[in-house]
PDB file of C-alpha atoms in Angstrom:
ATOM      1  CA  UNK I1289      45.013 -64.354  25.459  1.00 36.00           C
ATOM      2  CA  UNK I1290      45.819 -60.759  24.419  1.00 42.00           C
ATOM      3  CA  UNK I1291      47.309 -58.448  27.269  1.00 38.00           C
ATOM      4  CA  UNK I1292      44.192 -56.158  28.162  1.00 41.00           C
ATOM      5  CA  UNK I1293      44.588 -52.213  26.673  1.00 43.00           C
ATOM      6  CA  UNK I1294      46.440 -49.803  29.178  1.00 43.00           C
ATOM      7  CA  UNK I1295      44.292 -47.427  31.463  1.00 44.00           C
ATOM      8  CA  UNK I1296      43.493 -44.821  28.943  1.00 47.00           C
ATOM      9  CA  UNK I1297      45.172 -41.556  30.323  1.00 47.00           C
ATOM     10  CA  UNK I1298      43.922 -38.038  29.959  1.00 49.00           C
ATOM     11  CA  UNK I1299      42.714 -36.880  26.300  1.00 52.00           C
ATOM     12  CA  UNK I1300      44.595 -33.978  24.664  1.00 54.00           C
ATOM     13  CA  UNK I1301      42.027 -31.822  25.176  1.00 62.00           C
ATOM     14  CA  UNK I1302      41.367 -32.415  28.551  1.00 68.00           C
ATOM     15  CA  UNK I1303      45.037 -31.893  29.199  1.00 66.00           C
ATOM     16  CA  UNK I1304      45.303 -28.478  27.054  1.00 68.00           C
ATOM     17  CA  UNK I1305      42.256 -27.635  29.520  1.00 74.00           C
ATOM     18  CA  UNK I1306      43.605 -28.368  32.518  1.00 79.00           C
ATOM     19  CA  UNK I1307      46.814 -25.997  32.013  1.00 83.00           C
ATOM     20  CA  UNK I1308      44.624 -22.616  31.181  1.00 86.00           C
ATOM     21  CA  UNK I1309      44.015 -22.187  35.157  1.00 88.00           C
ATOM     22  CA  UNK I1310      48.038 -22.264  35.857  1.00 88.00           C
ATOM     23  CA  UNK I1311      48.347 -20.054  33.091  1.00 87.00           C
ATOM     24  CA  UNK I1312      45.972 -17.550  33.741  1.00 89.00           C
ATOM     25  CA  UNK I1313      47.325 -17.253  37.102  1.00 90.00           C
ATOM     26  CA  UNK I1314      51.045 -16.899  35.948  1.00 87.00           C
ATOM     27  CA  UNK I1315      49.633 -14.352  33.499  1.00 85.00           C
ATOM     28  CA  UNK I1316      47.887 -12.291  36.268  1.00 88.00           C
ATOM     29  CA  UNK I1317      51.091 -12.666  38.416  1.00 87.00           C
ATOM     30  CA  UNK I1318      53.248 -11.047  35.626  1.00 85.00           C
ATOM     31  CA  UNK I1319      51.158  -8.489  35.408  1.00 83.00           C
ATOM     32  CA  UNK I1320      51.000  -8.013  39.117  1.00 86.00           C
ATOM     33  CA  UNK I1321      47.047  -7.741  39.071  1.00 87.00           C
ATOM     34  CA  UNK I1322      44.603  -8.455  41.758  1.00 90.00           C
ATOM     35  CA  UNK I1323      41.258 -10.369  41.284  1.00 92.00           C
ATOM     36  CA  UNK I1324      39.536  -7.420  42.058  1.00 91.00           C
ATOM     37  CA  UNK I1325      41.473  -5.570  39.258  1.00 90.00           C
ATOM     38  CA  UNK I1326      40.816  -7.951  36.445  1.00 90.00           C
ATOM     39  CA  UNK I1327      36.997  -8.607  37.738  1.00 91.00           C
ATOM     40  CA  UNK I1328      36.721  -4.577  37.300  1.00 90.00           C
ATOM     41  CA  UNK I1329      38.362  -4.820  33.667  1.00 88.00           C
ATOM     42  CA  UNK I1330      36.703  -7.868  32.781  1.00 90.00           C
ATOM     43  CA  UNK I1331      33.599  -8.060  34.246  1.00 91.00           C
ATOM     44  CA  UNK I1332      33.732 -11.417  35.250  1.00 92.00           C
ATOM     45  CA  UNK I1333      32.963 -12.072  39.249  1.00 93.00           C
ATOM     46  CA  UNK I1334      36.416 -12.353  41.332  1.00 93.00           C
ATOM     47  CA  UNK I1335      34.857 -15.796  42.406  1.00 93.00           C
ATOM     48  CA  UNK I1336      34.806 -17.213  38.750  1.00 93.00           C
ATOM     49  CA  UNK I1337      38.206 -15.374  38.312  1.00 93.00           C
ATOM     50  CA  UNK I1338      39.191 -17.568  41.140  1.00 92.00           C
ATOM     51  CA  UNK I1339      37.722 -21.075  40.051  1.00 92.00           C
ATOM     52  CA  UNK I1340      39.225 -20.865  36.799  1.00 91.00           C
ATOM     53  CA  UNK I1341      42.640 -20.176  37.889  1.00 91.00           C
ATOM     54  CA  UNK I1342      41.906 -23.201  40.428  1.00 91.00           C
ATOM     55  CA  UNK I1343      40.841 -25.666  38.248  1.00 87.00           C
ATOM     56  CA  UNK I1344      37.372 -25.497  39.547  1.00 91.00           C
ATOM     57  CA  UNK I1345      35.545 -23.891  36.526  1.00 90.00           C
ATOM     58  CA  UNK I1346      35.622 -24.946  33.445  1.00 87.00           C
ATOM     59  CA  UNK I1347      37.536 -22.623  30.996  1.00 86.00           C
ATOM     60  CA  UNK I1348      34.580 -21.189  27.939  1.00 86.00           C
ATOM     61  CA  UNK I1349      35.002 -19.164  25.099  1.00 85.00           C
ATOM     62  CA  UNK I1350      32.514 -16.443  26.962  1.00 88.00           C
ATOM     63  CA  UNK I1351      35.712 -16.051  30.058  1.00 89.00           C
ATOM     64  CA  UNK I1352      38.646 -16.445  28.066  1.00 88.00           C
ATOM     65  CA  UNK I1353      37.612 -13.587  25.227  1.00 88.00           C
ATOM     66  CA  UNK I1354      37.580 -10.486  28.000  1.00 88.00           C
ATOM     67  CA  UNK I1355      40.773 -11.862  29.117  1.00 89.00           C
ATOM     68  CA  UNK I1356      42.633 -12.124  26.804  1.00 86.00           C
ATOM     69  CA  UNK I1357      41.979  -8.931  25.856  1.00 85.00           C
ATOM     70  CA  UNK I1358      42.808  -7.491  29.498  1.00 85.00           C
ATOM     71  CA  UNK I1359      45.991  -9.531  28.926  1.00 82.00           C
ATOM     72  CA  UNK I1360      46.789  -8.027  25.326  1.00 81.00           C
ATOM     73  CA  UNK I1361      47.657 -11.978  23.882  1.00 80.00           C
ATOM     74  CA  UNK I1362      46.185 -14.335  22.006  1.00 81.00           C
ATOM     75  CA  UNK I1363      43.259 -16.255  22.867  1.00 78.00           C
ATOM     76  CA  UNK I1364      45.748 -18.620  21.492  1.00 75.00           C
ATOM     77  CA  UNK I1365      47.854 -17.518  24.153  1.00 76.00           C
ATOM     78  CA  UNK I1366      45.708 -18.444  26.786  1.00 79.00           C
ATOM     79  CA  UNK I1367      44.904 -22.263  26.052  1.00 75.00           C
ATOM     80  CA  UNK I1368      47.779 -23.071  24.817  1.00 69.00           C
ATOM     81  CA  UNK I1369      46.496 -24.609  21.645  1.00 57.00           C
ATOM     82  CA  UNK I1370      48.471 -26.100  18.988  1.00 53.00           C
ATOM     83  CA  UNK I1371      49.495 -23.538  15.985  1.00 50.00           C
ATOM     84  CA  UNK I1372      47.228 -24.153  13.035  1.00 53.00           C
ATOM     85  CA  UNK I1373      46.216 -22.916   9.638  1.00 55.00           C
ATOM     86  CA  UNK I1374      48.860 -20.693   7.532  1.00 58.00           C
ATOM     87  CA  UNK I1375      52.196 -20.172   9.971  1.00 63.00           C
ATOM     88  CA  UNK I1376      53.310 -17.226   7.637  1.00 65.00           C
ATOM     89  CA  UNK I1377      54.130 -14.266   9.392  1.00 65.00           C
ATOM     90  CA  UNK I1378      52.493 -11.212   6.699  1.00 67.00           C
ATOM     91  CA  UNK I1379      55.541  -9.122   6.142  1.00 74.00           C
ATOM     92  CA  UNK I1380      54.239  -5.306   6.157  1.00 78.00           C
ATOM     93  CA  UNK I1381      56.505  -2.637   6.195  1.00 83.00           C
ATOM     94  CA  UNK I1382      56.382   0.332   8.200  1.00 83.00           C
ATOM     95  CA  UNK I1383      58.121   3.434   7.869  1.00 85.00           C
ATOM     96  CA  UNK I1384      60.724   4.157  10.958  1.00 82.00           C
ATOM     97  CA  UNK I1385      60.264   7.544  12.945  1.00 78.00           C
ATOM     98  CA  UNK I1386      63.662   8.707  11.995  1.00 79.00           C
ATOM     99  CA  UNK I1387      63.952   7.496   8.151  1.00 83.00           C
ATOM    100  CA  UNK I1388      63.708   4.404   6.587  1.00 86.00           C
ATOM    101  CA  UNK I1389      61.365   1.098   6.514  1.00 89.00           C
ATOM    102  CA  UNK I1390      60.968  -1.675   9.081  1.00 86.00           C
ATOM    103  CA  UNK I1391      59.801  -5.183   9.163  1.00 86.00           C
ATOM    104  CA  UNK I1392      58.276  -7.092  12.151  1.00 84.00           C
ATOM    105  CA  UNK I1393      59.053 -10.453  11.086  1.00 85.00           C
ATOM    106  CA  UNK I1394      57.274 -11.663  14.331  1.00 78.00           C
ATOM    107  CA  UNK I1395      53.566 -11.365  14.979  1.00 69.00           C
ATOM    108  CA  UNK I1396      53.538 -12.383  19.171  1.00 62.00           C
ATOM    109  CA  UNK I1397      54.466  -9.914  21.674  1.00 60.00           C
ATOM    110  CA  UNK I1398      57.392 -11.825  23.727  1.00 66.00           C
ATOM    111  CA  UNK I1399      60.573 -11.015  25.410  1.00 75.00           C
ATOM    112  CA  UNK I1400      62.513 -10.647  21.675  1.00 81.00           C
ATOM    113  CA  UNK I1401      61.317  -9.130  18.487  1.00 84.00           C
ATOM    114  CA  UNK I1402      62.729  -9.597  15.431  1.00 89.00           C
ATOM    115  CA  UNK I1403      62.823  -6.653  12.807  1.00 90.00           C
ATOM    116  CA  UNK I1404      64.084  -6.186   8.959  1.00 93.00           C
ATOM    117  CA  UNK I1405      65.308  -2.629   8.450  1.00 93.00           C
ATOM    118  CA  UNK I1406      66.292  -0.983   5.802  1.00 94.00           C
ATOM    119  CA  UNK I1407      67.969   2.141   6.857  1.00 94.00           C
ATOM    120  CA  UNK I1408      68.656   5.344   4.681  1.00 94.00           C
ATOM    121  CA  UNK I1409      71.637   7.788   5.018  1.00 94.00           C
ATOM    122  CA  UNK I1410      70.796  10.232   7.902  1.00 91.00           C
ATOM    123  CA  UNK I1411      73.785  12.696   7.732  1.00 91.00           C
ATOM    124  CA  UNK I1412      77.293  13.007   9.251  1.00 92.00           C
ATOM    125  CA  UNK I1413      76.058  14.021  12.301  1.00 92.00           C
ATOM    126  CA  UNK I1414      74.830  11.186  15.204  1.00 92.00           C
ATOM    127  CA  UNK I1415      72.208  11.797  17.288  1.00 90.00           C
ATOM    128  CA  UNK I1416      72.512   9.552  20.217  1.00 92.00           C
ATOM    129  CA  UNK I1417      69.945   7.639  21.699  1.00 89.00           C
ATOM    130  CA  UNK I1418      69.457   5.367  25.111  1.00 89.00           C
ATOM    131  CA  UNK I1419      66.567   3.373  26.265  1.00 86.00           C
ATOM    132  CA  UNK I1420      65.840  -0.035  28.035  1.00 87.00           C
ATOM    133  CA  UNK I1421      66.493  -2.515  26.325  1.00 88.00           C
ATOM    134  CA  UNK I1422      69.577  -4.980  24.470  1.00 91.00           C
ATOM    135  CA  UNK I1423      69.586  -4.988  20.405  1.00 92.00           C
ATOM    136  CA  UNK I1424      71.266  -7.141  17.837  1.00 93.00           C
ATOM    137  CA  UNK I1425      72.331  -5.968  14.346  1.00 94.00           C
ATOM    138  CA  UNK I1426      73.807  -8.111  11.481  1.00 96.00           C
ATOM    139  CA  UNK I1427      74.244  -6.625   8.239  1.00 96.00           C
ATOM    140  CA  UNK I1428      72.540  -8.515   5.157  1.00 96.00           C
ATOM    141  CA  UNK I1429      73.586  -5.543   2.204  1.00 96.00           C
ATOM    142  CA  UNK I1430      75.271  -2.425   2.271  1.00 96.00           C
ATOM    143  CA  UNK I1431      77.325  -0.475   4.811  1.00 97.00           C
ATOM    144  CA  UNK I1432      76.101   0.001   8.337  1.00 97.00           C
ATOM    145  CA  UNK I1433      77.848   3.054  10.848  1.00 97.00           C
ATOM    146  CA  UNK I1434      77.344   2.486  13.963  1.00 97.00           C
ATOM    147  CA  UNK I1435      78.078   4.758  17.027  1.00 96.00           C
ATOM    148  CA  UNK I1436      77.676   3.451  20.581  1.00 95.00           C
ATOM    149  CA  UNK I1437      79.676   5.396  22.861  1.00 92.00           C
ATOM    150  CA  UNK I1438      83.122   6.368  22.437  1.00 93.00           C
ATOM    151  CA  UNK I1439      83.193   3.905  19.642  1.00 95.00           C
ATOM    152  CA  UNK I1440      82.150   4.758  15.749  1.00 96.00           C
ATOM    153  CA  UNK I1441      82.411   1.600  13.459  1.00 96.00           C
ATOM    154  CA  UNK I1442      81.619   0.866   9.977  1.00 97.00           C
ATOM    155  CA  UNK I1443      79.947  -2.964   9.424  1.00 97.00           C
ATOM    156  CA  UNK I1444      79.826  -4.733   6.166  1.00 96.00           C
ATOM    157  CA  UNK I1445      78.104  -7.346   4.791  1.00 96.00           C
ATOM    158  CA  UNK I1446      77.626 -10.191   7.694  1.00 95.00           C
ATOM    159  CA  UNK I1447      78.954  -8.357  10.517  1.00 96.00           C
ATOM    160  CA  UNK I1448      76.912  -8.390  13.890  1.00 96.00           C
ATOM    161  CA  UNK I1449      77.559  -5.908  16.520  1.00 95.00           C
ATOM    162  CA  UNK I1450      75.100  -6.268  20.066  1.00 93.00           C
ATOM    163  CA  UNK I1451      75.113  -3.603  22.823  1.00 92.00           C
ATOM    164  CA  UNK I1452      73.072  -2.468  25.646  1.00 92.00           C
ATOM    165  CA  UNK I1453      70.709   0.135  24.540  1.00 91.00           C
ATOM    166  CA  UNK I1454      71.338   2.315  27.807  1.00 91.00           C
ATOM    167  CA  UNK I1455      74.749   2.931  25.845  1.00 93.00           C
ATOM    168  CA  UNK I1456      73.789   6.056  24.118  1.00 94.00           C
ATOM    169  CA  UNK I1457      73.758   4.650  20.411  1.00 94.00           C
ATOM    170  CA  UNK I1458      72.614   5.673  16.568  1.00 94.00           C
ATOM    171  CA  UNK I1459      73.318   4.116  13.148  1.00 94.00           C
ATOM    172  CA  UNK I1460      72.918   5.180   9.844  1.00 95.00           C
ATOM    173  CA  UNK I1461      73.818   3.396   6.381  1.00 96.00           C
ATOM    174  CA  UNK I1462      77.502   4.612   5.743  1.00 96.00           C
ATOM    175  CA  UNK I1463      77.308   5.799   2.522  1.00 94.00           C
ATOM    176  CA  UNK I1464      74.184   7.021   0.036  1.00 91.00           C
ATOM    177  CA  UNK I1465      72.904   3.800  -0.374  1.00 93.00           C
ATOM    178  CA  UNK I1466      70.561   1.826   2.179  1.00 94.00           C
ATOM    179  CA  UNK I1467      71.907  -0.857   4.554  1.00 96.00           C
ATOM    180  CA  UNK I1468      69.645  -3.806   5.555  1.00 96.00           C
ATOM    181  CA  UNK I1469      69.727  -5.515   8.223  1.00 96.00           C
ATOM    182  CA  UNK I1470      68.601  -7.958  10.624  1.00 95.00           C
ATOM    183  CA  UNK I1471      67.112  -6.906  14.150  1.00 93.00           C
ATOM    184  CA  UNK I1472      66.721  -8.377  17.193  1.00 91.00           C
ATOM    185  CA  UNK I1473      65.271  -6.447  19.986  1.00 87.00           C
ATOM    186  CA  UNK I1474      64.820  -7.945  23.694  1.00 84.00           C
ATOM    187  CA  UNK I1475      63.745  -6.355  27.034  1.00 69.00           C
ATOM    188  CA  UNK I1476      66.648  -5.595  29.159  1.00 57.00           C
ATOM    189  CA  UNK I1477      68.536  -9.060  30.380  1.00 46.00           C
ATOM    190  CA  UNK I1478      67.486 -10.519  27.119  1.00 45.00           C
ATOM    191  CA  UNK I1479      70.811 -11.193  25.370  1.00 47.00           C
ATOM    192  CA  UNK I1480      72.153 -12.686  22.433  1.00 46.00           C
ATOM    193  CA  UNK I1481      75.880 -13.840  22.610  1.00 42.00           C
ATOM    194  CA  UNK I1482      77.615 -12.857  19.212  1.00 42.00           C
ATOM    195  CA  UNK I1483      80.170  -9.797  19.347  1.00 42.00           C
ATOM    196  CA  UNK I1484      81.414  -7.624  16.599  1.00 44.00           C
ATOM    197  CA  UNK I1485      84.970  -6.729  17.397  1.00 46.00           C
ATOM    198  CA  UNK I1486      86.536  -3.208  15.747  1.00 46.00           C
ATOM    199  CA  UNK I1487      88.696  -4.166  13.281  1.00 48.00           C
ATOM    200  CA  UNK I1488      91.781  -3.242  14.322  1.00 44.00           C
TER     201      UNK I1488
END
């Protein structure tokens, strides 16, 4: 006689739903709201607010829609769902406040961004900069100066160089033609672990 079938567990969608409570909540911590906040933005009673970050109301397309747009992510976001469809990130340029052409080549907000940039020649003359944040550079094509600091460096061709953006900093290509290169922004504390060294 055959062994009898395990206990069927969970389905997958019962199990995606049962994680959008403990996420909205985390989400609503991060953004260090109150339920009476998010009821005001949303609309939606703090008691329902409450029940669906509980696990007591079911999660519907009519509550998740005003909050993930009080949130600013993804309905995606919000359930957790599987990526589907086309995974392509469209690629469209925008021009940089200070000269030149960027490239978000990621489409989520998140604690790192990566950017394409192809930067022009912006004179001899830096013009520092500081801000929150930590940045990583590597050089795809051309000649990259960088100035962060005391220090002024030229970078080639795959050379990286990371620093904290509180460091006044600016960079410019090195010569008349363009430098690309790849960018990785984060928030501050979000590192990456490669170092340039001046070449001595």
């Amino acid at each position: 006689m055959d062994s009898p079938p395990p206990p069927a567990g969970p389905s997958p969608h019962q199990a995606v739903l049962d994680e959008v409570g403990p996420r909205l909540k985390r989400l609503r911590a991060q953004r260090g709201l109150t339920l009476a906040v998010l009821a005001e933005t949303t609309g939606i009673s703090k008691s329902t607010l409450s029940r669906l970050e509980s696990g007591q109301r079911r999660p519907s397309l009519e509550l998740l829609l005003p909050l993930a747009s009080a949130y600013g992510v993804p309905l995606d976001d919000l359930v957790g769902a599987p990526e589907v469809g086309d995974p392509r990130v469209r690629l469209t340029p925008r021009p940089m406040p200070n000269g030149g052409t960027f490239v978000p080549l990621t489409r989520s907000p998140g604690p790192l961004q990566a950017y394409k940039m192809l930067i022009p020649h912006r004179g001899t003359e830096p013009d520092l900069r500081s801000h929150e944040g930590y940045e990583w550079l590597y050089v795809l094509d051309g000649r990259l100066r960088l100035v962060l600091g005391a220090h002024d460096l030229v970078l080639g061709p795959g050379e990286v160089a990371e620093w904290d953006t509180k460091v006044p900093h600016w960079f410019s290509s090195a010569d008349s033609r363009p430098v690309e290169v790849l960018s990785l922004f984060g928030r501050q504390g979000e590192r990456m672990h490669v170092r340039a060294k001046p070449k001595g």
